[in-house]
Amino acid sequence: MLTGFLEALFNGISIGAVLLIAALGLAIIFGLMGVINMAHGELMMFGAYATFVVQNGCKQLGGVWFESYIFLALIVAFFFTAVVGLILERGVIRYLYGRPLETLLATWGVSLIFQQFVRSVNWSLVISIVLFSMLFFGGLWILNSRSNFAKVRNWVVAVLLLLSLGITIVTVNLFSNQQAVTLPWFGAQNVDVTAPSWLQEGISLAGVQLPFARLFIIALTIVCLTGIYLFLQRSNWGLRIRAVTQNRSMSACLGVPTQKVDAITFALGSGLAGVAGCAISLLGSVGPNTGQNYIIDTFMVVVVGGVGNLAGTILAALGIGTANFLIGSGTLAFLFSSIQPLADVLNFFATTSMAKVLVFALIIAFLQWKPAGIFPQKGRTVDV
């Protein structure tokens, strides 16, 4: 009985560790900019798919490449999702600051686009996106360098847009009969990521089986926590981020480039989502809806822990992840089987989906007591 509980507790902590990595980025973004990014789960999905791609490439090389691909995958997932997040912030979110409802709706739409992109992406789609971007944005860059462009900007942009679309459509149609070009890379089905052989084993400690994959996730979380703490506390950009979080207007008056801080923060948070996606790929299959399984829990971690608070995020992530697993696996129902009314309630919620319902209800009750979370945000902006 004790062994089963300890194993379930360990598994819950490992899931909480994944939530913590994802929530770190979201806590920084939400705490700094007040942006409700509903596409954060899809950034985790991109990180998981990046791991899948790196795994396939290293599998072809074999040997030490495959055995160590997970470290390369972490780097690729971080930088790929950081770039996607930077494009999202520069292209969409920076125009919606101060409008939380519009930001929520826009990022929700982006999340749907990202899901469909993964389902249907192929060489034809990639060629069309790259070609259109080169023609349209390259043309705008050239025209912007001319001083007389402003007078006829709207007309020129409309013509350039139509020309870019026309050339792109014609070019893509030339390859429409090539199966290698139109074949989807991933499709709608889930894909499996095979962990290196050294992560497929485990260790037994006092009768409790500890898989190396979950130990690796916990170690990865500790590394990410340490890195974020040192970045925020010891670097110049970390100081700027904390300053903008405390008081954006005063920071701007003192010369802090708030727009650049926003962009760097969003890229950093997105990169951490990619690292979380890499960790998720070690726990199960990866699909277009992978991010949706974690996004609600991730937001709950940020809210319960206290917006922008690192210690609160840690406690909330481990608590919510562990509670979800202990309730969903039926471990708590078994532990309290002697208390019949409580055992019946826990048995009713002893599924993955129902466990989330119970945990969500407990979070609502907790927020009635402490609406600002475990550690409320401090600073002048709280009093505004």
Short mmCIF file of C-alpha atoms in Angstrom, two decimals, residues 210-355:
data_model
loop_
_atom_site.label_atom_id
_atom_site.label_comp_id
_atom_site.label_asym_id
_atom_site.label_seq_id
_atom_site.Cartn_x
_atom_site.Cartn_y
_atom_site.Cartn_z
CA LEU A 210 11.65 5.21 -10.37
CA PRO A 211 11.82 5.42 -14.19
CA PHE A 212 14.84 7.31 -15.49
CA ALA A 213 12.64 9.26 -17.92
CA ARG A 214 10.69 10.83 -15.06
CA LEU A 215 13.87 11.44 -13.05
CA PHE A 216 15.27 13.19 -16.13
CA ILE A 217 12.18 15.43 -16.30
CA ILE A 218 12.56 16.40 -12.64
CA ALA A 219 16.28 17.14 -13.15
CA LEU A 220 15.43 19.18 -16.26
CA THR A 221 12.93 21.20 -14.22
CA ILE A 222 15.56 21.96 -11.59
CA VAL A 223 17.99 23.13 -14.31
CA CYS A 224 15.32 25.37 -15.87
CA LEU A 225 14.39 26.83 -12.48
CA THR A 226 18.01 27.57 -11.67
CA GLY A 227 18.61 29.12 -15.09
CA ILE A 228 15.52 31.36 -14.90
CA TYR A 229 16.36 32.46 -11.36
CA LEU A 230 19.94 33.38 -12.31
CA PHE A 231 18.75 35.15 -15.46
CA LEU A 232 16.16 37.23 -13.63
CA GLN A 233 18.35 38.02 -10.62
CA ARG A 234 21.87 38.33 -12.04
CA SER A 235 21.58 39.60 -15.63
CA ASN A 236 20.91 43.10 -16.95
CA TRP A 237 17.92 41.97 -18.98
CA GLY A 238 16.57 40.14 -15.96
CA LEU A 239 16.77 43.40 -14.02
CA ARG A 240 14.89 45.18 -16.80
CA ILE A 241 12.21 42.49 -16.86
CA ARG A 242 11.69 42.77 -13.10
CA ALA A 243 11.57 46.54 -13.35
CA VAL A 244 8.92 46.48 -16.08
CA THR A 245 6.93 43.92 -14.09
CA GLN A 246 6.91 46.22 -11.06
CA ASN A 247 6.15 49.49 -12.87
CA ARG A 248 6.08 49.71 -16.67
CA SER A 249 5.53 53.48 -16.88
CA MET A 250 8.36 54.37 -14.51
CA SER A 251 10.70 51.91 -16.26
CA ALA A 252 9.97 53.55 -19.62
CA CYS A 253 10.65 56.99 -18.12
CA LEU A 254 14.04 55.74 -16.88
CA GLY A 255 15.03 54.57 -20.35
CA VAL A 256 14.18 50.87 -20.20
CA PRO A 257 13.19 49.71 -23.74
CA THR A 258 9.86 48.20 -22.74
CA GLN A 259 8.97 46.93 -26.22
CA LYS A 260 12.26 45.06 -26.49
CA VAL A 261 11.74 43.71 -22.96
CA ASP A 262 8.30 42.46 -24.00
CA ALA A 263 9.72 40.71 -27.06
CA ILE A 264 12.57 39.05 -25.13
CA THR A 265 10.22 37.98 -22.35
CA PHE A 266 7.73 36.46 -24.75
CA ALA A 267 10.49 34.63 -26.61
CA LEU A 268 11.89 33.31 -23.31
CA GLY A 269 8.48 32.13 -22.12
CA SER A 270 7.79 30.47 -25.47
CA GLY A 271 11.16 28.73 -25.39
CA LEU A 272 10.36 27.29 -21.96
CA ALA A 273 7.07 26.01 -23.40
CA GLY A 274 9.11 24.20 -26.05
CA VAL A 275 11.30 22.61 -23.38
CA ALA A 276 8.12 21.47 -21.59
CA GLY A 277 6.92 19.96 -24.88
CA CYS A 278 10.18 18.03 -25.14
CA ALA A 279 9.56 16.66 -21.64
CA ILE A 280 5.95 15.75 -22.54
CA SER A 281 7.17 13.66 -25.47
CA LEU A 282 8.91 11.33 -22.99
CA LEU A 283 5.62 10.61 -21.19
CA GLY A 284 3.42 9.61 -24.13
CA SER A 285 2.51 10.08 -27.78
CA VAL A 286 2.42 13.52 -29.39
CA GLY A 287 -0.49 14.90 -31.43
CA PRO A 288 -2.01 18.17 -32.64
CA ASN A 289 -4.12 18.38 -29.46
CA THR A 290 -1.26 17.70 -27.06
CA GLY A 291 -1.07 21.28 -25.84
CA GLN A 292 -4.78 21.42 -25.02
CA ASN A 293 -4.26 18.71 -22.39
CA TYR A 294 -1.99 21.01 -20.38
CA ILE A 295 -3.01 24.61 -21.08
CA ILE A 296 -5.80 24.83 -18.45
CA ASP A 297 -3.64 23.27 -15.74
CA THR A 298 -0.81 25.63 -16.67
CA PHE A 299 -3.03 28.69 -16.27
CA MET A 300 -4.28 27.33 -12.96
CA VAL A 301 -0.68 27.02 -11.76
CA VAL A 302 -0.03 30.68 -12.57
CA VAL A 303 -3.22 31.89 -10.89
CA VAL A 304 -2.88 29.75 -7.76
CA GLY A 305 0.82 30.47 -7.31
CA GLY A 306 0.45 34.23 -7.67
CA VAL A 307 1.07 36.08 -10.91
CA GLY A 308 4.77 36.45 -11.62
CA ASN A 309 5.90 34.75 -8.40
CA LEU A 310 8.50 32.00 -8.85
CA ALA A 311 8.08 30.29 -5.45
CA GLY A 312 4.29 30.26 -5.76
CA THR A 313 4.53 28.80 -9.26
CA ILE A 314 6.70 25.95 -7.96
CA LEU A 315 4.32 25.06 -5.12
CA ALA A 316 1.22 25.34 -7.31
CA ALA A 317 2.67 23.24 -10.15
CA LEU A 318 3.79 20.40 -7.89
CA GLY A 319 0.54 20.53 -5.92
CA ILE A 320 -1.80 20.53 -8.93
CA GLY A 321 0.20 17.92 -10.86
CA THR A 322 0.40 15.59 -7.87
CA ALA A 323 -3.28 16.05 -6.95
CA ASN A 324 -4.39 15.33 -10.52
CA PHE A 325 -2.45 12.07 -10.64
CA LEU A 326 -3.31 10.85 -7.13
CA ILE A 327 -7.03 11.45 -7.69
CA GLY A 328 -7.15 10.32 -11.32
CA SER A 329 -5.24 7.08 -10.69
CA GLY A 330 -7.53 6.11 -7.80
CA THR A 331 -4.67 6.15 -5.30
CA LEU A 332 -6.46 8.47 -2.88
CA ALA A 333 -9.67 6.43 -3.16
CA PHE A 334 -7.70 3.32 -2.19
CA LEU A 335 -5.98 5.09 0.72
CA PHE A 336 -9.29 6.29 2.17
CA SER A 337 -11.23 3.11 1.40
CA SER A 338 -12.01 2.71 5.11
CA ILE A 339 -13.89 6.03 5.14
CA GLN A 340 -16.83 5.01 3.00
CA PRO A 341 -18.43 8.40 2.09
CA LEU A 342 -15.07 9.93 1.19
CA ALA A 343 -14.00 6.81 -0.72
CA ASP A 344 -17.21 6.89 -2.79
CA VAL A 345 -16.59 10.52 -3.74
CA LEU A 346 -12.95 9.84 -4.67
CA ASN A 347 -13.94 6.75 -6.68
CA PHE A 348 -16.41 8.87 -8.66
CA PHE A 349 -13.56 11.24 -9.62
CA ALA A 350 -10.99 8.46 -10.17
CA THR A 351 -10.51 9.12 -13.91
CA THR A 352 -8.19 11.56 -15.66
CA SER A 353 -10.96 13.88 -16.85
CA MET A 354 -13.00 13.79 -13.64
CA ALA A 355 -9.90 14.36 -11.52
#
